[in-house]
Short mmCIF file of N, CA and C in Angstrom, two decimals:
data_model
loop_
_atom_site.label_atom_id
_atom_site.label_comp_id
_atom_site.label_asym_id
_atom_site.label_seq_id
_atom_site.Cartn_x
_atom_site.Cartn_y
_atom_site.Cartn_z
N UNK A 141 0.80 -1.20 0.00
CA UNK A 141 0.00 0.00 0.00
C UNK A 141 0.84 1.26 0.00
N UNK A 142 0.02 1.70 -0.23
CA UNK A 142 0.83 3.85 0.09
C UNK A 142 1.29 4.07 1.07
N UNK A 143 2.37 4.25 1.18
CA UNK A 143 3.34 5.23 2.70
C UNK A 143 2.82 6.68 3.21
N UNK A 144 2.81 6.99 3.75
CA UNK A 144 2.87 8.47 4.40
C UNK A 144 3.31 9.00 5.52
N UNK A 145 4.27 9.65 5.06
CA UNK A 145 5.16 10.54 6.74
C UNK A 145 4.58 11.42 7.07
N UNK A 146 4.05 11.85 8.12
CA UNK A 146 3.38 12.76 9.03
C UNK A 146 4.22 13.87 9.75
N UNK A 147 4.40 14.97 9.15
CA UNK A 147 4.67 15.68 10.39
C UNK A 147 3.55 16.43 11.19
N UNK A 148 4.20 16.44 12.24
CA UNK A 148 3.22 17.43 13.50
C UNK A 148 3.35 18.01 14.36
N UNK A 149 3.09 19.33 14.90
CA UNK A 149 3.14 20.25 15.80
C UNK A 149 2.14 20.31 16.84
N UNK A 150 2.74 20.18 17.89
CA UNK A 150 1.55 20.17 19.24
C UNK A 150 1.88 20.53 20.54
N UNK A 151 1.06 21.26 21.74
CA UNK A 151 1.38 21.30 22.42
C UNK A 151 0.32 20.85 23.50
N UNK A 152 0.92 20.44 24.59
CA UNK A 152 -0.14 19.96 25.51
C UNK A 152 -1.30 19.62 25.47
N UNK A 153 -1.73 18.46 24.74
CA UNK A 153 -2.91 17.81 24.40
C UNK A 153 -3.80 18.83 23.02
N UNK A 154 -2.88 19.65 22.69
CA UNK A 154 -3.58 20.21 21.38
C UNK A 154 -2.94 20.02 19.90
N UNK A 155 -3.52 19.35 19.52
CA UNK A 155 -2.53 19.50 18.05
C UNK A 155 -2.64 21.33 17.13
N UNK A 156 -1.72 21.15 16.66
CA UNK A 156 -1.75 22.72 16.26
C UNK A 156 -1.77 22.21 13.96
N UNK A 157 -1.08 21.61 14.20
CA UNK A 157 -0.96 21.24 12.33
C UNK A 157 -0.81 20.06 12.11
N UNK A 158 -1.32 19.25 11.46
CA UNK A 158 -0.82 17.76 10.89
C UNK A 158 -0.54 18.41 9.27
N UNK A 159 0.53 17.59 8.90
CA UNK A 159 1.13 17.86 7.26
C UNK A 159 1.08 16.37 6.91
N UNK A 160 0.11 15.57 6.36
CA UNK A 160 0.87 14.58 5.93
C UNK A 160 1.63 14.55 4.30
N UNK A 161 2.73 13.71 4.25
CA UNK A 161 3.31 13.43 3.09
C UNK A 161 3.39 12.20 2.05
N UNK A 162 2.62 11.91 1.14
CA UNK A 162 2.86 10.71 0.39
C UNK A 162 3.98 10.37 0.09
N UNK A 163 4.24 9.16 0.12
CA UNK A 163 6.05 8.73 0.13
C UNK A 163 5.94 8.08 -1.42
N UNK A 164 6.18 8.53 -2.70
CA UNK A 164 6.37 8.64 -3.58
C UNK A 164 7.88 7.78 -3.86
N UNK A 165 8.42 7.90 -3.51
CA UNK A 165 9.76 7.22 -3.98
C UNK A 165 10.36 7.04 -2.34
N UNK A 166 11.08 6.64 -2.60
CA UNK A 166 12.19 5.46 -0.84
C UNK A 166 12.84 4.79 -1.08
N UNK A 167 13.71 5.56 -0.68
CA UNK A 167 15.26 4.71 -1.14
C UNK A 167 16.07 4.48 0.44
N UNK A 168 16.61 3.66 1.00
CA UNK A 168 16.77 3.34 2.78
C UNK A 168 16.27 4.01 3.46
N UNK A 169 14.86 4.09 3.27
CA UNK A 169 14.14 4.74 4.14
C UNK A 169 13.82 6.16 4.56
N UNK A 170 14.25 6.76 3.30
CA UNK A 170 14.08 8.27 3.18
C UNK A 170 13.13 8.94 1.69
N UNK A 171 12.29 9.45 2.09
CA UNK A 171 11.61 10.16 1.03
C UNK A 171 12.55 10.65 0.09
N UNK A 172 12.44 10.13 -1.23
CA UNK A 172 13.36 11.02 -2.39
C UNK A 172 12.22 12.08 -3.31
N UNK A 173 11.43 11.30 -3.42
CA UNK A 173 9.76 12.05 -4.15
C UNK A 173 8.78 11.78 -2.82
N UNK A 174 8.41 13.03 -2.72
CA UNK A 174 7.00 13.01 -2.10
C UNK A 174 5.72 13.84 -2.29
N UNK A 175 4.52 13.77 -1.87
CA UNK A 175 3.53 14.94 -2.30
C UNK A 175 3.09 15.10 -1.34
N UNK A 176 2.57 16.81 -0.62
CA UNK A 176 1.81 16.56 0.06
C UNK A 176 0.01 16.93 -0.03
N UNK A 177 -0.49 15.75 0.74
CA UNK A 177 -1.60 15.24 0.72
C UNK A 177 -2.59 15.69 1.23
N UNK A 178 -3.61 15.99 1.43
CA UNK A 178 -4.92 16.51 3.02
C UNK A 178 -5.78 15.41 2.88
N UNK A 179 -4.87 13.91 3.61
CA UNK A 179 -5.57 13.04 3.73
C UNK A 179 -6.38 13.11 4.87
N UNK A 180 -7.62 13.36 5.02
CA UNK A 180 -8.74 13.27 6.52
C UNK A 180 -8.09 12.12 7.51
N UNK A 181 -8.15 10.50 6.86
CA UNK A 181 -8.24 9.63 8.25
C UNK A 181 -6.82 9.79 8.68
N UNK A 182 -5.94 10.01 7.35
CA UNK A 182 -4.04 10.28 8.91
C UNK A 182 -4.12 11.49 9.31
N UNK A 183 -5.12 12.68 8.81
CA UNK A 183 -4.67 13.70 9.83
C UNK A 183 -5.55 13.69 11.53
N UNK A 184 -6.60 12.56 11.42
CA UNK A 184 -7.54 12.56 12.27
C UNK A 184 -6.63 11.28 13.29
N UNK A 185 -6.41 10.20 12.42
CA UNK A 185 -5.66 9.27 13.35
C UNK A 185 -4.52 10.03 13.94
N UNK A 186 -3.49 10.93 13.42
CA UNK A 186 -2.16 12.15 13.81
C UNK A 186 -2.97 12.68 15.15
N UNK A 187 -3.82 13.23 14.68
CA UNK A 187 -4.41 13.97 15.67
C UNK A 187 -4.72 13.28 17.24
N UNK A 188 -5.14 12.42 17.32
CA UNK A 188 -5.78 11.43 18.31
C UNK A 188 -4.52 10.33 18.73
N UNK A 189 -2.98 10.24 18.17
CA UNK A 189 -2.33 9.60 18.81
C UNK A 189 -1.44 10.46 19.43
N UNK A 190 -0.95 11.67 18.86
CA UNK A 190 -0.41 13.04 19.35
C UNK A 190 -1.54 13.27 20.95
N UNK A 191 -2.63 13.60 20.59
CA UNK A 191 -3.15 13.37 21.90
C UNK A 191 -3.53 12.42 23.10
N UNK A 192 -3.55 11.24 22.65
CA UNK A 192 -3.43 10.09 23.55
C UNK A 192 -2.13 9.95 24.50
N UNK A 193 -0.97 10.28 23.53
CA UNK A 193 0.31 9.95 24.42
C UNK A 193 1.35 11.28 24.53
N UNK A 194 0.12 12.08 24.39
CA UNK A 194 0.88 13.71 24.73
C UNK A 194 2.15 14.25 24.16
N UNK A 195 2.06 13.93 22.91
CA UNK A 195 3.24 14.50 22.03
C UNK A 195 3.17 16.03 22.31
N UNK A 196 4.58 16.64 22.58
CA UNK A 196 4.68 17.92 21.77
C UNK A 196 5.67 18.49 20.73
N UNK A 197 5.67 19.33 21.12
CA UNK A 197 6.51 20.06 20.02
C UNK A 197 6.49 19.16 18.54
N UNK A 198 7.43 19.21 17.78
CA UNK A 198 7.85 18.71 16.21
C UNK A 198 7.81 17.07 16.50
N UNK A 199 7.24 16.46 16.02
CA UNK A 199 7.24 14.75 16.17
C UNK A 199 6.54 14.21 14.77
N UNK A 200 6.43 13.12 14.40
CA UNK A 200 5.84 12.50 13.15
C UNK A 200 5.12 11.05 13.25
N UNK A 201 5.16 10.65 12.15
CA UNK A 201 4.25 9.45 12.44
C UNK A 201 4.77 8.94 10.49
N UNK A 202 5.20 7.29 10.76
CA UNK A 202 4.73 6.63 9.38
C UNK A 202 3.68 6.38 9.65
N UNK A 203 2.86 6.15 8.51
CA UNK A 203 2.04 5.03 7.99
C UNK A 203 1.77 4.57 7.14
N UNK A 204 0.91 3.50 6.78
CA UNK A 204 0.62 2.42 5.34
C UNK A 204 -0.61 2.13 4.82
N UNK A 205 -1.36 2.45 3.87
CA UNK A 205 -2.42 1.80 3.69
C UNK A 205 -2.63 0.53 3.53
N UNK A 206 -3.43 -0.12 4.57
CA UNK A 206 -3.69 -1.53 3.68
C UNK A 206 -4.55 -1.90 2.29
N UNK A 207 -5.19 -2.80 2.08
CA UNK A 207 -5.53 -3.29 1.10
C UNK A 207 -7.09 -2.63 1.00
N UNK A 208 -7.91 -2.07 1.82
CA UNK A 208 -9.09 -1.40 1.67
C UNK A 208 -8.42 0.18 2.16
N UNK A 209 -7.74 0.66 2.24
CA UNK A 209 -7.50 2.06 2.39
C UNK A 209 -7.31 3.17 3.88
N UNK A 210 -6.87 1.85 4.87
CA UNK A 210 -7.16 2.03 6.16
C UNK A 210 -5.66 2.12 6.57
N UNK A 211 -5.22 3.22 7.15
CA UNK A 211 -3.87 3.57 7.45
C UNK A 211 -3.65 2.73 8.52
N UNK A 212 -2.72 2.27 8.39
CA UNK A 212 -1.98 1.57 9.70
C UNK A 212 -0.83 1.75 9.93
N UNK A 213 -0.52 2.11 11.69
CA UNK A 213 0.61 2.91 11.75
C UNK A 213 2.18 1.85 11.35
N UNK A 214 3.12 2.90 11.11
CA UNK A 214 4.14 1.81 11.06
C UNK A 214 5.28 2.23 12.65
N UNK A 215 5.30 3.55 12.48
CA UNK A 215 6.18 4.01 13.53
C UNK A 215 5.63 5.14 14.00
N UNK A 216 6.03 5.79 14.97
CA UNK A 216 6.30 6.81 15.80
C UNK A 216 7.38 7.62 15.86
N UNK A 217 7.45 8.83 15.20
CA UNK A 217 9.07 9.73 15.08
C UNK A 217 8.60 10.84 16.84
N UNK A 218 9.16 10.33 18.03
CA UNK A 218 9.05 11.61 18.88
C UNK A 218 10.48 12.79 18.50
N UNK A 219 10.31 13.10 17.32
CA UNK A 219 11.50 14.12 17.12
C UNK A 219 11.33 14.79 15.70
N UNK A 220 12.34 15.24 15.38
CA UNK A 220 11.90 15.94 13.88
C UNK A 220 12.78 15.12 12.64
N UNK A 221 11.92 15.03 12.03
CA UNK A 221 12.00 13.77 10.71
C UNK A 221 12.93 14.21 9.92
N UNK A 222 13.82 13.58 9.01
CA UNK A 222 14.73 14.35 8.32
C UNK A 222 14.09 14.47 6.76
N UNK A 223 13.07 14.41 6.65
CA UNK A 223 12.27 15.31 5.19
C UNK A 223 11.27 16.14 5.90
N UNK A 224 11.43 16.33 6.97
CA UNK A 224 9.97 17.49 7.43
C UNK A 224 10.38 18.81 6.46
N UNK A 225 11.50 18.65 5.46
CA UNK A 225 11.19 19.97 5.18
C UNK A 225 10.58 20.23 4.00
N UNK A 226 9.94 19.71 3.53
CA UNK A 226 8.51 19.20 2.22
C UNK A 226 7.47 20.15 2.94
N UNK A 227 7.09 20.01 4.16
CA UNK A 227 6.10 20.51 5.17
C UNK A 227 6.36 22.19 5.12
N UNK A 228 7.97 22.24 5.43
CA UNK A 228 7.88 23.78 5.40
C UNK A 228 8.04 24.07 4.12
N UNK A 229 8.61 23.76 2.87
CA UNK A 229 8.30 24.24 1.57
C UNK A 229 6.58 24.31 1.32
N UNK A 230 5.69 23.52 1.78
CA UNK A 230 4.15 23.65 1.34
C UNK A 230 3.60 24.41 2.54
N UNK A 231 4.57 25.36 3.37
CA UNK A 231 3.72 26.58 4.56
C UNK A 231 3.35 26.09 5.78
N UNK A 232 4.03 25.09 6.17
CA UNK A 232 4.38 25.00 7.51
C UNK A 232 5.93 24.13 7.64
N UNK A 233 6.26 25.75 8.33
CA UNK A 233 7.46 25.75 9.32
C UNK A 233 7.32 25.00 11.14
N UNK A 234 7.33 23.37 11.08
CA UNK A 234 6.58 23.08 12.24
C UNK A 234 8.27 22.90 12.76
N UNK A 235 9.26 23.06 12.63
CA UNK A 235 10.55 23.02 13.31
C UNK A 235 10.83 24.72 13.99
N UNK A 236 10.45 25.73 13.38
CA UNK A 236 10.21 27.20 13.73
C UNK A 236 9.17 26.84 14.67
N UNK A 237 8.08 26.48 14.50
CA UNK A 237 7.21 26.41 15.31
C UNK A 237 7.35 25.66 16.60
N UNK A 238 8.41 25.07 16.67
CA UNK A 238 8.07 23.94 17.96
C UNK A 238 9.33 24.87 18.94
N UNK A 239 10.31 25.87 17.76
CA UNK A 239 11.02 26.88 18.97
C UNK A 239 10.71 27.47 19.40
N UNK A 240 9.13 28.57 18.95
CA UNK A 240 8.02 29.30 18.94
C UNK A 240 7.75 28.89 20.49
N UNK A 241 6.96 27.74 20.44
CA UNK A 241 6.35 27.22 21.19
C UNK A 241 7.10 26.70 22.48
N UNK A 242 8.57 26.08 22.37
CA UNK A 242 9.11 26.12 23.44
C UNK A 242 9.70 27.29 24.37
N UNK A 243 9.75 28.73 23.83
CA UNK A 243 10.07 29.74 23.74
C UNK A 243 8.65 30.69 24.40
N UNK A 244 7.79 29.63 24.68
CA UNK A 244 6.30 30.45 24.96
C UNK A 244 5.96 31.87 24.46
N UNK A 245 6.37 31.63 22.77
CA UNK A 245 5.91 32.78 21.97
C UNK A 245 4.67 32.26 21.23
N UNK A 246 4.49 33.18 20.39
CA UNK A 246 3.12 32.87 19.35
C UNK A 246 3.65 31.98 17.69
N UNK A 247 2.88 31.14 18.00
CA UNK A 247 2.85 30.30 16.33
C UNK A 247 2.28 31.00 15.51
N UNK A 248 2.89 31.24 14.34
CA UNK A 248 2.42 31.88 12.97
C UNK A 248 1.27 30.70 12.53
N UNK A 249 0.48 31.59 11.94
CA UNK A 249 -0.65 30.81 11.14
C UNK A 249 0.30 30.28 10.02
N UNK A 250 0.15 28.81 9.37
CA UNK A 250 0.67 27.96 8.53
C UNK A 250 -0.63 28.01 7.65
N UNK A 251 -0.29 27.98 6.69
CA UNK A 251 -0.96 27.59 5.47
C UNK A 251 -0.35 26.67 4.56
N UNK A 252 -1.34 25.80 4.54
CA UNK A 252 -0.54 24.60 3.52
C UNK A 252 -1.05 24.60 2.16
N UNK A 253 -0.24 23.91 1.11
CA UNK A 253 -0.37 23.91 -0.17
C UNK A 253 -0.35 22.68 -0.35
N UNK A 254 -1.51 22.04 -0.70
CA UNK A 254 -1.33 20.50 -0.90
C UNK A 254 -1.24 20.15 -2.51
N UNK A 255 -0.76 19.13 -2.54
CA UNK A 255 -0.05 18.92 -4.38
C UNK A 255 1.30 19.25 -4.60
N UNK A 256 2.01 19.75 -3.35
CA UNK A 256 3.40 19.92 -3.83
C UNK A 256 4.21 19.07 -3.63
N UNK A 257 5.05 18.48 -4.51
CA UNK A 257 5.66 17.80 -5.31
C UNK A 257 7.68 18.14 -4.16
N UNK A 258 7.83 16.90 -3.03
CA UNK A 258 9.24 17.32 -2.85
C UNK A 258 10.71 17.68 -4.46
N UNK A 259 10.14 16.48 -4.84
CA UNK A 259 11.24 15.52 -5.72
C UNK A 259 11.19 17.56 -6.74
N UNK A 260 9.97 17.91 -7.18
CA UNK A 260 10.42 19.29 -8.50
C UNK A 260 10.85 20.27 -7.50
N UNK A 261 10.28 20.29 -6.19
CA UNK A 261 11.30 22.02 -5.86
C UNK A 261 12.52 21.66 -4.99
N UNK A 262 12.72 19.96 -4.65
CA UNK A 262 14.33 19.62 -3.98
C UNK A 262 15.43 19.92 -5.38
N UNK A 263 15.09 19.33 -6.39
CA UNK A 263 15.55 19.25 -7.56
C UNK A 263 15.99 20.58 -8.44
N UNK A 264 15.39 21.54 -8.08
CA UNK A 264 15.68 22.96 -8.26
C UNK A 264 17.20 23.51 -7.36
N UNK A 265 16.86 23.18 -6.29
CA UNK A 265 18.09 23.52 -5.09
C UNK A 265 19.06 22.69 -4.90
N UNK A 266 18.89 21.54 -5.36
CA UNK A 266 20.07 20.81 -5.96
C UNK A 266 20.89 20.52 -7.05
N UNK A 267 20.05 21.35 -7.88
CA UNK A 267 20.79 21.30 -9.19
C UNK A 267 22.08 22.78 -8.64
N UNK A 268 21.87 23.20 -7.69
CA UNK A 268 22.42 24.87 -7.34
C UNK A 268 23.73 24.51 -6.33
N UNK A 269 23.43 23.19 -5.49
CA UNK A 269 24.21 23.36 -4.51
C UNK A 269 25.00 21.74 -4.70
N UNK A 270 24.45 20.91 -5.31
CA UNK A 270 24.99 19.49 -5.92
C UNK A 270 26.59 19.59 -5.85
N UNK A 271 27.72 20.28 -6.66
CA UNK A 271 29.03 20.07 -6.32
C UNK A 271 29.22 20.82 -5.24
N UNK A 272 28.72 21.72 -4.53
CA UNK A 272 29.82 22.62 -3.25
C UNK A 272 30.78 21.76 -2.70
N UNK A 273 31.68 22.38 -2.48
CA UNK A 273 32.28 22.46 -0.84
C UNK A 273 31.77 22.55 0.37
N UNK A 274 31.45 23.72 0.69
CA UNK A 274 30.87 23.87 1.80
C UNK A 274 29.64 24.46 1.61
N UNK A 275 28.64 24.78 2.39
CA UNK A 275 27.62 25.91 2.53
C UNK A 275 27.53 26.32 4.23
N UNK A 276 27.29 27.20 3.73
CA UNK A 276 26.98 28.00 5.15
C UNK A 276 25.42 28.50 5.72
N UNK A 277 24.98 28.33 6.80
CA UNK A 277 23.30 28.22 6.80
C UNK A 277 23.84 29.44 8.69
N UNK A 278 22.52 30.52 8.05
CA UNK A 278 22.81 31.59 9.00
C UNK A 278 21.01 31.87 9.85
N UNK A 279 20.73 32.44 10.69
CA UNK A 279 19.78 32.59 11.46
C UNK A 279 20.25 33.43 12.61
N UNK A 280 19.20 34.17 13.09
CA UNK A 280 18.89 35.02 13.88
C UNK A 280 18.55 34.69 15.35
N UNK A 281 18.09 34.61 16.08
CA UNK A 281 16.85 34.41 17.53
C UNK A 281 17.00 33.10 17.14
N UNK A 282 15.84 32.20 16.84
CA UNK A 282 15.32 31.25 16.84
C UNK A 282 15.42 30.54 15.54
N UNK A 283 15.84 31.22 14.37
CA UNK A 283 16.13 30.95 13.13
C UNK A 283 17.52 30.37 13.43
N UNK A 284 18.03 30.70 14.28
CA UNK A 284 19.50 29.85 14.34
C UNK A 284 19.50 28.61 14.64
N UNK A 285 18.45 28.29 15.53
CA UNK A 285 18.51 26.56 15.70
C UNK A 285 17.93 25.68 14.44
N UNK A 286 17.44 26.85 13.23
CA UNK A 286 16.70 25.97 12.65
C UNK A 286 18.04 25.92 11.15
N UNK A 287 19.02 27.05 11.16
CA UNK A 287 20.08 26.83 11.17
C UNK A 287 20.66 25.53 11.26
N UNK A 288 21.34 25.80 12.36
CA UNK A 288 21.89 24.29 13.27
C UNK A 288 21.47 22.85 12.43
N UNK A 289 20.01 22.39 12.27
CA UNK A 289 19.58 21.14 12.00
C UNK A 289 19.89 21.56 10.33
N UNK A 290 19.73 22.31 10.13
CA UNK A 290 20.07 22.45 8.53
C UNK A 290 21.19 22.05 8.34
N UNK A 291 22.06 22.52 9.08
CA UNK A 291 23.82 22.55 8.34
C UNK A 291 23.99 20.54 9.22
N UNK A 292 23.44 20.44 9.70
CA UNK A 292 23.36 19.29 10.51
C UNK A 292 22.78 17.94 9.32
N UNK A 293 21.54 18.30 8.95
CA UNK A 293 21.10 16.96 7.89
C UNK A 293 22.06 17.54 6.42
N UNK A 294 22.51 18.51 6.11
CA UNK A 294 22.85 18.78 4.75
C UNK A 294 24.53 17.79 4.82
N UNK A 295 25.23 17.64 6.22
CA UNK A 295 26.33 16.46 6.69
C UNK A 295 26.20 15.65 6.55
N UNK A 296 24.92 15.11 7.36
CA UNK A 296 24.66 13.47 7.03
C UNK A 296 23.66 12.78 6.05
N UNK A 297 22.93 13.50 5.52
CA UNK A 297 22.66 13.31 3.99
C UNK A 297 23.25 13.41 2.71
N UNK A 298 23.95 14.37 2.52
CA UNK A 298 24.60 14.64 1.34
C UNK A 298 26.21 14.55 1.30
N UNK A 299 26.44 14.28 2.87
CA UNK A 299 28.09 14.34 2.72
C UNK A 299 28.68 15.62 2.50
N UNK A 300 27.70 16.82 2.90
CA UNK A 300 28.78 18.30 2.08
C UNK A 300 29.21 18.82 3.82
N UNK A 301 29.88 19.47 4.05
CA UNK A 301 30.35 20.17 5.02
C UNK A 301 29.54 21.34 4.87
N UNK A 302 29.18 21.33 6.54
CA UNK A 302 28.08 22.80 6.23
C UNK A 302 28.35 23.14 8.07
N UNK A 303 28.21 24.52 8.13
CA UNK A 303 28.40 25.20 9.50
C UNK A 303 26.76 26.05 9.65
N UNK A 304 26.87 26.26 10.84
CA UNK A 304 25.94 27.52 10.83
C UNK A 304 26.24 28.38 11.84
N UNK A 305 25.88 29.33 11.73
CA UNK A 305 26.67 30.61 12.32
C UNK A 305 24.99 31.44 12.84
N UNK A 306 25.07 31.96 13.91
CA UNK A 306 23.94 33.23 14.12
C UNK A 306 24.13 34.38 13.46
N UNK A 307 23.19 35.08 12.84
CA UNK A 307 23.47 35.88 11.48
C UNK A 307 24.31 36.77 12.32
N UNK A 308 24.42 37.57 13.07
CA UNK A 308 25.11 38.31 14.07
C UNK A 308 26.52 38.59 13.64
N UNK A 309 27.39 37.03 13.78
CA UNK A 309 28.66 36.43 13.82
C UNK A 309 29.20 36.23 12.46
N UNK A 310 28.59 35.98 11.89
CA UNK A 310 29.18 36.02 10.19
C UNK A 310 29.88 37.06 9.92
N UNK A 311 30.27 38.44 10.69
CA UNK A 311 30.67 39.39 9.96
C UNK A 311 31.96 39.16 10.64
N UNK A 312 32.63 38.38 11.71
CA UNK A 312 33.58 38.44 12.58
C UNK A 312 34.00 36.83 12.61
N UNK A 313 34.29 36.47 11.48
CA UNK A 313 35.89 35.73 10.90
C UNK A 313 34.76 35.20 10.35
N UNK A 314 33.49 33.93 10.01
CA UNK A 314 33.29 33.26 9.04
C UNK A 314 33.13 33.55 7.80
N UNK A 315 32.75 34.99 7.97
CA UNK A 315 33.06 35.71 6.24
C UNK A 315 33.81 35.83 5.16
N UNK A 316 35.09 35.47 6.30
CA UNK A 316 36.36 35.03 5.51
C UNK A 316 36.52 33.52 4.89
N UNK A 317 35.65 32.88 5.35
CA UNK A 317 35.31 31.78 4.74
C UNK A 317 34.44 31.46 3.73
N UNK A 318 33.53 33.06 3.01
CA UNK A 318 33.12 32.60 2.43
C UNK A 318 33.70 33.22 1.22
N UNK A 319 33.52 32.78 0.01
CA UNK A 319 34.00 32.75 -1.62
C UNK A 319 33.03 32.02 -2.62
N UNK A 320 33.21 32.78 -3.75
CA UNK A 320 32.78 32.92 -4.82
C UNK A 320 32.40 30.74 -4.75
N UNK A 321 31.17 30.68 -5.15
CA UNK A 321 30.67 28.91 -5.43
C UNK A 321 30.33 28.88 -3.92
N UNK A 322 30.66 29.67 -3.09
CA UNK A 322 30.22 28.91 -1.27
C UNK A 322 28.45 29.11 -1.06
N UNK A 323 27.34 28.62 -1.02
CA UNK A 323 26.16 28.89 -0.88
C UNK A 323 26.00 29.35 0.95
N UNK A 324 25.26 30.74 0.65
CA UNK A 324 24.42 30.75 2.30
C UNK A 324 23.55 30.87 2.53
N UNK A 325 23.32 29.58 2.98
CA UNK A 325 21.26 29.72 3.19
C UNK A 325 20.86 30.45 4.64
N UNK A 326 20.32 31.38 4.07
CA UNK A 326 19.42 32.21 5.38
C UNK A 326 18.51 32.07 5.77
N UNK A 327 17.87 31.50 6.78
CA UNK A 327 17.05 31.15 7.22
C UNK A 327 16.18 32.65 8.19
N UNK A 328 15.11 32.67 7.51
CA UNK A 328 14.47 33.42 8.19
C UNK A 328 12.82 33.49 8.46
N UNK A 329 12.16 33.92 9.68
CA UNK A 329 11.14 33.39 10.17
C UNK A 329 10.07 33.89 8.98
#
């Protein structure tokens, strides 16, 4: 049957967003193509296991359809998934959001775009950053931790060397590190 990775944002017995993602392509267990979906029964089952066992912040969920169309779970992610970022390309930032929220600030309204396609807009930003050296991933307040996991999966996914710096600090020596082909992704809320 059909796969689907779930991300989700919640706090104390409230869910705030379910995103689910059709798993389109999987290769050791990582989304290479995905779409996302506004499937009703995984965002209702998301909803009701996030609240049963009091998930918060950024956490996920596999699941599978069986043979009549009935999701069945496969796993439980209590952490943040390493394709949740399909979720924030289709308007929810639920990794911003879960600093938001640990930070006892206000969550931005998310708006999602369902039908978007990981595999055409990863494929855009990889055709850009595919040979680097390094890249450099910068943030502000709370944009810096989201920083951090960036320069963090862009290591152990792709093998590229990546730092991140608080936008602040870039002007006081990592600047000197950067040159002509170096990409810096800025992350901002």
């Amino acid at each position: 049957g059909v796969e689907y990775s779930v991300d989700v944002l919640s706090r104390k017995n409230e869910v705030v967003i379910v995103v689910p993602r059709r798993r389109d392509v999987i290769r050791s267990g990582i989304t290479f193509h995905g779409t996302i979906e506004k499937q009703k029964d995984i965002i209702d089952y998301s909803r009701r296991i996030s609240e049963k066992i009091g998930l918060e912040y950024a956490h996920g969920f596999q699941f599978k359809l069986d043979e009549n169309g009935v999701p069945k779970i496969l796993e439980c992610n209590p952490r943040i998934q390493g394709t949740m970022v399909l979720s924030t390309l289709a308007g929810a930032n639920i990794i911003y959001g879960a600093v938001k929220l640990a930070l006892g600030e206000e969550i931005p309204k998310f708006e999602i775009k369902s039908g978007l396609k990981l595999a055409s807009e990863m494929r855009k930003l990889a055709a850009e950053i595919c040979n680097v050296k390094s890249i450099f991933y910068i943030g502000r307040g709370v944009s810096y931790v989201t920083a951090m996991e960036g320069a963090l999966k862009m290591k152990e996914i792709a093998y590229i060397h990546a730092e991140a710096y608080p936008g602040g600090e870039l002007k006081h020596g990592p600047l000197a590190l950067i040159e002509e082909g170096v990409p810096v992704i800025a992350i901002c809320p």
